[in-house]
Coordinates of C-alpha atoms in Angstrom, one line a residue:
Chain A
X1 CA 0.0 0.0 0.0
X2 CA 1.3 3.4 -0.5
X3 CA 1.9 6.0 2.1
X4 CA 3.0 9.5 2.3
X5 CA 6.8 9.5 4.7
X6 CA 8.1 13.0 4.8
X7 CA 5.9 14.5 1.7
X8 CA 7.3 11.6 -0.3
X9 CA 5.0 9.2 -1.7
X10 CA 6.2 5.3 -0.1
X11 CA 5.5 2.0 -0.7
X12 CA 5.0 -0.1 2.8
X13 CA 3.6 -3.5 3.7
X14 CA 0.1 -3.9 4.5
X15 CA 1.0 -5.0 8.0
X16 CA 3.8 -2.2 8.3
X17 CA 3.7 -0.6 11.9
X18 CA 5.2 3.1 13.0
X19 CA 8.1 0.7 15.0
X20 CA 8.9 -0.8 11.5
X21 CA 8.9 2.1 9.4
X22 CA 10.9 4.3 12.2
X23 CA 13.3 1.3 12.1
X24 CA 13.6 0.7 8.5
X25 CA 14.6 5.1 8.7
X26 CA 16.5 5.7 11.3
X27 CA 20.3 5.4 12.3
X28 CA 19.5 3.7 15.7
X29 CA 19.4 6.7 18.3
X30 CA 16.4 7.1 20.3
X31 CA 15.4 10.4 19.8
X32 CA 13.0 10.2 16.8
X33 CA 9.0 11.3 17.4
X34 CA 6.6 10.4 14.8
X35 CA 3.5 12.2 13.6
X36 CA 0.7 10.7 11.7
X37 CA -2.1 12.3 9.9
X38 CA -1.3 15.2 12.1
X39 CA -0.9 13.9 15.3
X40 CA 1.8 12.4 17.5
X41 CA 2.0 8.4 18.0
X42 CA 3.3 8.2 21.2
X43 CA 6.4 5.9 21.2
X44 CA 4.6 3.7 23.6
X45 CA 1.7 3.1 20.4
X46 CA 4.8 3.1 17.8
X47 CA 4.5 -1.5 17.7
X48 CA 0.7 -1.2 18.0
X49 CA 0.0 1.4 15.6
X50 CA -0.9 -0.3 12.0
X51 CA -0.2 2.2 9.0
X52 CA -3.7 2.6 6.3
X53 CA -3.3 3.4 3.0
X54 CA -3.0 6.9 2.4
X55 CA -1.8 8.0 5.6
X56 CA 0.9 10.9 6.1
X57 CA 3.7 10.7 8.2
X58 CA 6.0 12.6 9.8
X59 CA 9.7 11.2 10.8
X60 CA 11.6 13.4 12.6
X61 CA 15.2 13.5 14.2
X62 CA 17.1 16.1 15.8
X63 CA 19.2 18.7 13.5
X64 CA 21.5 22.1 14.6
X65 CA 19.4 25.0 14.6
X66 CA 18.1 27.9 17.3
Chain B
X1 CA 38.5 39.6 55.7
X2 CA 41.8 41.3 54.8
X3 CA 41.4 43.3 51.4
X4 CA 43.2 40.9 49.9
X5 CA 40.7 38.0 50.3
X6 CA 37.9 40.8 49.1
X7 CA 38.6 39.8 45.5
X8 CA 38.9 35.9 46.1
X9 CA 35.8 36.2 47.8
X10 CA 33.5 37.9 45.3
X11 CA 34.9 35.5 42.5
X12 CA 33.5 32.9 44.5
X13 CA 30.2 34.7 44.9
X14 CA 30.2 34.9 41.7
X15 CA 30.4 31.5 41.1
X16 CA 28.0 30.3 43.5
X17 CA 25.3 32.5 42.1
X18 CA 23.2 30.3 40.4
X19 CA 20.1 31.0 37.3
X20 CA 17.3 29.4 38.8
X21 CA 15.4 28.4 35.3
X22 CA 12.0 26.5 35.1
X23 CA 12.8 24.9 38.7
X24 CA 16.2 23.9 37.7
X25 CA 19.7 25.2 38.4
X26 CA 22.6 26.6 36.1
X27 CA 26.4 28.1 36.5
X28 CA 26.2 29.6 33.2
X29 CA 23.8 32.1 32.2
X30 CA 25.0 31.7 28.7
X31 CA 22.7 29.9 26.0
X32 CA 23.9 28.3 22.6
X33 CA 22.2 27.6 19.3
X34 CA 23.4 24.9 17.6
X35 CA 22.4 26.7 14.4
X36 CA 25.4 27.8 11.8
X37 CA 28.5 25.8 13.0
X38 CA 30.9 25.3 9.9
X39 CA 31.4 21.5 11.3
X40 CA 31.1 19.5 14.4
X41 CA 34.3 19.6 15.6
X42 CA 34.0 23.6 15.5
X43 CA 30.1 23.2 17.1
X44 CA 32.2 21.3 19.7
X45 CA 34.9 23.0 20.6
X46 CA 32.5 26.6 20.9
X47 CA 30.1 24.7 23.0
X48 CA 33.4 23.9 25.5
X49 CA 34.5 27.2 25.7
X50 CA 31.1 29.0 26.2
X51 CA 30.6 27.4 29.3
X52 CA 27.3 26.8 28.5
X53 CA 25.1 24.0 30.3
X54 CA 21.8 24.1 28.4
X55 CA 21.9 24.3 24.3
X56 CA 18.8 24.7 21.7
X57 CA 18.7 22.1 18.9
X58 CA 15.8 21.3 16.2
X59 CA 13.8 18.7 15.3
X60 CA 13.3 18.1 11.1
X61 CA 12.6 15.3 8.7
X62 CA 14.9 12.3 9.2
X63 CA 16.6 12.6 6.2
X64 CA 18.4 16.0 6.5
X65 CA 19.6 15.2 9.7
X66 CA 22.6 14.2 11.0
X67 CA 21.3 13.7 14.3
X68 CA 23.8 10.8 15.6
X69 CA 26.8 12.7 15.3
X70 CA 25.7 16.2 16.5
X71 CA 23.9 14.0 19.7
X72 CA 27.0 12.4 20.2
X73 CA 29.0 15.7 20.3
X74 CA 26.2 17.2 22.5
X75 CA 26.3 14.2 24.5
X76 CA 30.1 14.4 25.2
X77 CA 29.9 18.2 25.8
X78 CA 27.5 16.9 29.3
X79 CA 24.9 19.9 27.7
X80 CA 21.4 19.6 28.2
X81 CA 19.1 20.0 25.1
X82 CA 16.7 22.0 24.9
X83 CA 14.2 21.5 21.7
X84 CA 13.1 24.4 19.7
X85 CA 10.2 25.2 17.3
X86 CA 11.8 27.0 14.8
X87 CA 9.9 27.3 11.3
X88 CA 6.9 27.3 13.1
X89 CA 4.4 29.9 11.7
X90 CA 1.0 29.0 13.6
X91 CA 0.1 28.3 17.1
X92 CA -1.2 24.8 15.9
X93 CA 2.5 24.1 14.2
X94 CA 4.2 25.1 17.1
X95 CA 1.9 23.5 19.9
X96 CA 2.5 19.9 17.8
X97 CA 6.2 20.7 17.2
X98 CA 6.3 21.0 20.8
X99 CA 4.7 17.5 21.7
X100 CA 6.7 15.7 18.9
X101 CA 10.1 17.6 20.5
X102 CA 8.4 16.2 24.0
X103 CA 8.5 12.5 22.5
X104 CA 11.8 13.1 20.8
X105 CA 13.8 14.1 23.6
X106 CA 11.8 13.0 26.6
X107 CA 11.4 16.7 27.9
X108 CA 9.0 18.9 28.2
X109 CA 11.0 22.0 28.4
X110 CA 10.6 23.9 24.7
X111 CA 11.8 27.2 23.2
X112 CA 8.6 28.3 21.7
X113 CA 9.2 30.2 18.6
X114 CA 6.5 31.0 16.4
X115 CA 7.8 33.5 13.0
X116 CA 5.5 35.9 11.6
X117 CA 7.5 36.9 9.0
X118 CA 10.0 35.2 6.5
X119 CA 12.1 38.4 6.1
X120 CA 12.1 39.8 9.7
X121 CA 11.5 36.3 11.3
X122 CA 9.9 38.8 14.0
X123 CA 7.6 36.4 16.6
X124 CA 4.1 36.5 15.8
X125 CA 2.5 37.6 18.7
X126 CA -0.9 36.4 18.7
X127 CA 0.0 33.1 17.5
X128 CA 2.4 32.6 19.9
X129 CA 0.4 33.9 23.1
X130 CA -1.6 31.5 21.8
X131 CA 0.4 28.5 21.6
X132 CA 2.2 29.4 25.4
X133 CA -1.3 29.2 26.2
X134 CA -2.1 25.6 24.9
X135 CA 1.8 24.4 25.8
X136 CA 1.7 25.3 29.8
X137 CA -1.6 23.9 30.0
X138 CA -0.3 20.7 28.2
X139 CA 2.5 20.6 31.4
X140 CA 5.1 22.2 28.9
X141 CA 8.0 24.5 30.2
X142 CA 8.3 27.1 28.2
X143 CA 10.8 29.4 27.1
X144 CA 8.9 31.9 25.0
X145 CA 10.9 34.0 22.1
X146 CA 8.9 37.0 21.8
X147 CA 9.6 40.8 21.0
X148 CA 11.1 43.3 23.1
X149 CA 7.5 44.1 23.8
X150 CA 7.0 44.6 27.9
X151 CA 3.2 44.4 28.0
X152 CA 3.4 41.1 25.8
X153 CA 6.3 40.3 28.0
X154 CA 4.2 40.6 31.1
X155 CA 1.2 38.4 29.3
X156 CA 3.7 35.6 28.5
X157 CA 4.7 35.5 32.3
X158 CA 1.2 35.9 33.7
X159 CA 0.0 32.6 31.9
X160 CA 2.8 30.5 33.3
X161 CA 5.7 30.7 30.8
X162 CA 9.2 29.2 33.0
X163 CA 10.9 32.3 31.0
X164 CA 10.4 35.3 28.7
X165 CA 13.3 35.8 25.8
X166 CA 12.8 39.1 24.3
X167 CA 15.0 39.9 21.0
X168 CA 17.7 42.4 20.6
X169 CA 17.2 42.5 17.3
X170 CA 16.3 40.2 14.5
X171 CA 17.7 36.6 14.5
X172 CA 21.0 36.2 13.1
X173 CA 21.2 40.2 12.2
X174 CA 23.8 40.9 14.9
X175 CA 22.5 44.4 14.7
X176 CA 22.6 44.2 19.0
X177 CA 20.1 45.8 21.6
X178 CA 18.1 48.3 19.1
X179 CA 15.8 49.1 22.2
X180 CA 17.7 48.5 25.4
X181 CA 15.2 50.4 27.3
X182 CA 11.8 47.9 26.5
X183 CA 14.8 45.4 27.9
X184 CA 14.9 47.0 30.9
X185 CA 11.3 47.6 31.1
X186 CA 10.5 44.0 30.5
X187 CA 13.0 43.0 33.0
X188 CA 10.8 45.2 35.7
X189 CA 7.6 44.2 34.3
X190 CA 8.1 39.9 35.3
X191 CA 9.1 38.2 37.4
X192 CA 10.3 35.1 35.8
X193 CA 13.9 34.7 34.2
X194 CA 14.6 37.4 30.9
X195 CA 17.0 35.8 28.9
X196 CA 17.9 38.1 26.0
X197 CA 17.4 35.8 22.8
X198 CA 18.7 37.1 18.9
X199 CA 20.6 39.8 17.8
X200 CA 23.5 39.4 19.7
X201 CA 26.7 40.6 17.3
X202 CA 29.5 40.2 19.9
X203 CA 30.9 40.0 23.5
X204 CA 29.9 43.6 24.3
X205 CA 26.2 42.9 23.4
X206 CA 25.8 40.4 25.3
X207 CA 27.7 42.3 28.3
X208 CA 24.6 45.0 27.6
X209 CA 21.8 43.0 27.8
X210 CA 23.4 41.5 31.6
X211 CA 23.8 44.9 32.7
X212 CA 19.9 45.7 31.7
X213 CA 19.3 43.1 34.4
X214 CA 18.8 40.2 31.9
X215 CA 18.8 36.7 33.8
X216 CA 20.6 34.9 30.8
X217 CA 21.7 35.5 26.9
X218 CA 20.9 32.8 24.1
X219 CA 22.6 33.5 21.1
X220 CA 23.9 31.3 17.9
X221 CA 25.1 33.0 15.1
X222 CA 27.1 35.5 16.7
X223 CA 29.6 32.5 17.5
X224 CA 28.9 30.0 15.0
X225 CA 29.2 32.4 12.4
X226 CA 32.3 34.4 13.5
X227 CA 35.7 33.7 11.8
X228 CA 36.9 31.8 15.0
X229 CA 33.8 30.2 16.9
X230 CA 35.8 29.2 19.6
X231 CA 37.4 32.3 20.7
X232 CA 34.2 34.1 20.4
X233 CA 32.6 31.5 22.8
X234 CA 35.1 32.7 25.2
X235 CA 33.9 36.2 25.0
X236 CA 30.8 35.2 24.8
X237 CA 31.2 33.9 28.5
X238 CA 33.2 36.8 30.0
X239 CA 30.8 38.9 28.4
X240 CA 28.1 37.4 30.2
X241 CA 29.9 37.2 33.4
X242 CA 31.3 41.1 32.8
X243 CA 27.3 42.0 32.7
X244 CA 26.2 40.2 35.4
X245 CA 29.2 41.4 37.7
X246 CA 28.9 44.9 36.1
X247 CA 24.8 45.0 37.0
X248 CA 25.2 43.8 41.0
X249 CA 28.1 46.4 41.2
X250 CA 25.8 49.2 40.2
X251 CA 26.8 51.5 37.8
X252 CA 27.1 55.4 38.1
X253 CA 24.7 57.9 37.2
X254 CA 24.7 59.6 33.7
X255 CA 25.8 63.1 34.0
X256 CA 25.4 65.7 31.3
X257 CA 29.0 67.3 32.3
X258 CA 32.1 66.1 33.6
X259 CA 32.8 65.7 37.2
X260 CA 36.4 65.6 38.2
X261 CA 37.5 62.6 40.0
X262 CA 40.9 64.4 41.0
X263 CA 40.3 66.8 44.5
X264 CA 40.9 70.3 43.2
X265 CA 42.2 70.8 46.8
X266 CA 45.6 71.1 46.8
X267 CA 45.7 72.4 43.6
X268 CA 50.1 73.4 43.3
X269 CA 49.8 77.1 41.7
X270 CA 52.2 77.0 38.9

């Protein structure tokens, strides 16, 4: 199914969860936070949360800046 | 004390005078953007010599970050992060900035920045009263960048913001303190930490804003950007320290004309 990661149109599994998807981004340090459709996912709802078809998703990471 | 231990002593006063922010405690009273470093190792070796305890970072889409190194850095440097939400434009960006930051970097202290304008990146007012207003009801601590404006100021404070951070002038301008007196006003009008937040353009600025009766300078660009970050860390600290001392000592009054400090008695007639 497709799915919209960082304004970029994605191709995940059907079964793909916001734990898989930050995994399959990210270079292994802890401080990520995810939003979908607008809103945060917890990190505690990151394995239970299922991705739909169409959704939009935010993966973010610390950068410089301020 | 003999007057030779006066000066030992006051350095240690000085030392022991901690900047009581959002129910924590600090040594420095010097903030640091991450923003504009040339490389790491320079980001690095700036944050050392500043002194500084607490530094402001961003949160952005995974792929333009280089987040593990610059935590690492951070991480060695024993600084505590504290998440900003720069680019935001609306009280609904920042307030959901703020949460993902929260989830990010387990903290709930934030500086909330929210831009009215691309050119001037001036704060938005209304948006961000707004947001303050959503974030310390959410539990947030929050560091509000705002104008130099006292009455805002004052509005900021009364709703529960941990600190109000007024600019100098605008971000990365290093134009100074255009309005020194709404500093000062704004220092009298709260009573929560003023930490003087943009504008700064070197050591003496910074020295300024202390002696207004600021709490605390942030600043980024002013060291990031110079030709040697490092050393204008350095002054960035004694600047701060300089203010501080400078502001407790109690300066003298303006005078229109001169006043000798020599006694005219005893004047030799020659």
């Amino acid at each position: 199914m497709q799915v919209t990661v960082n304004g970029v149109p994605t191709d995940v599994d059907d079964d793909c969860t916001v734990a898989a998807l930050v995994a399959a981004r990210t270079s292994g340090h802890g401080k990520v936070a995810v939003a979908r459709n607008g809103d945060v996912v917890p990190r505690s709802g990151w394995e239970s949360t299922r991705l739909s078809a169409g959704d939009s998703l935010e993966v973010l990471a610390p950068t410089a800046g301020g | 004390m003999t007057v030779h231990e006066v000066v030992p002593a006051l350095e240690q006063e000085e030392k022991a005078d901690p900047f009581l922010l959002g129910g924590e405690t600090f040594t420095s009273r010097l903030l640091l953007g991450t923003g504009g470093a040339p490389s790491l190792e320079s980001l690095e070796r700036a944050v050392v010599a500043s002194g500084t305890e607490l530094v402001t970072v961003a949160l952005r889409r995974v792929e333009a970050s280089s987040s593990a190194s610059m935590l690492e850095v951070l991480d060695r440097c024993g600084v505590r992060l504290l998440p900003n939400t720069a680019g935001c434009r609306t009280a609904r960006e920042a307030v959901l900035t703020a949460r993902l930051a929260r989830e990010a970097f387990d903290t709930s202290w934030v500086k909330l920045e929210v831009i009215g304008d691309e050119h001037t990146l001036l704060p938005d007012p209304i948006e961000l009263f707004e947001a303050a207003e959503q974030l310390v009801d959410d539990g947030f601590t929050v560091l509000a960048y705002t104008t130099d404006d006292p009455i805002l100021g004052r509005r900021l404070a009364d709703i529960g913001c941990a600190a109000v951070m007024p600019l100098g002038s605008p971000i990365g301008s290093g134009l100074g303190i255009r309005n020194p007196h709404n500093i000062a006003l704004l220092r009298d009008a709260v009573d929560v930490p003023v930490v003087l937040d943009a504008g700064i353009g070197t050591a003496s600025d910074a020295t300024l804003a202390m002696e207004l009766g600021c709490d605390a300078v942030l600043l980024a660009s002013a060291v990031t950007r110079a030709r040697e970050p490092e050393r204008m860390a350095l002054a960035m600290r004694h600047g701060v320290e300089a203010g501080r001392l400078a502001r407790g000592a109690g300066r003298i009054p303006r005078r229109w004309h001169a006043e000798a400090s020599t006694p005219m008695q005893g004047l030799p007639e020659l």
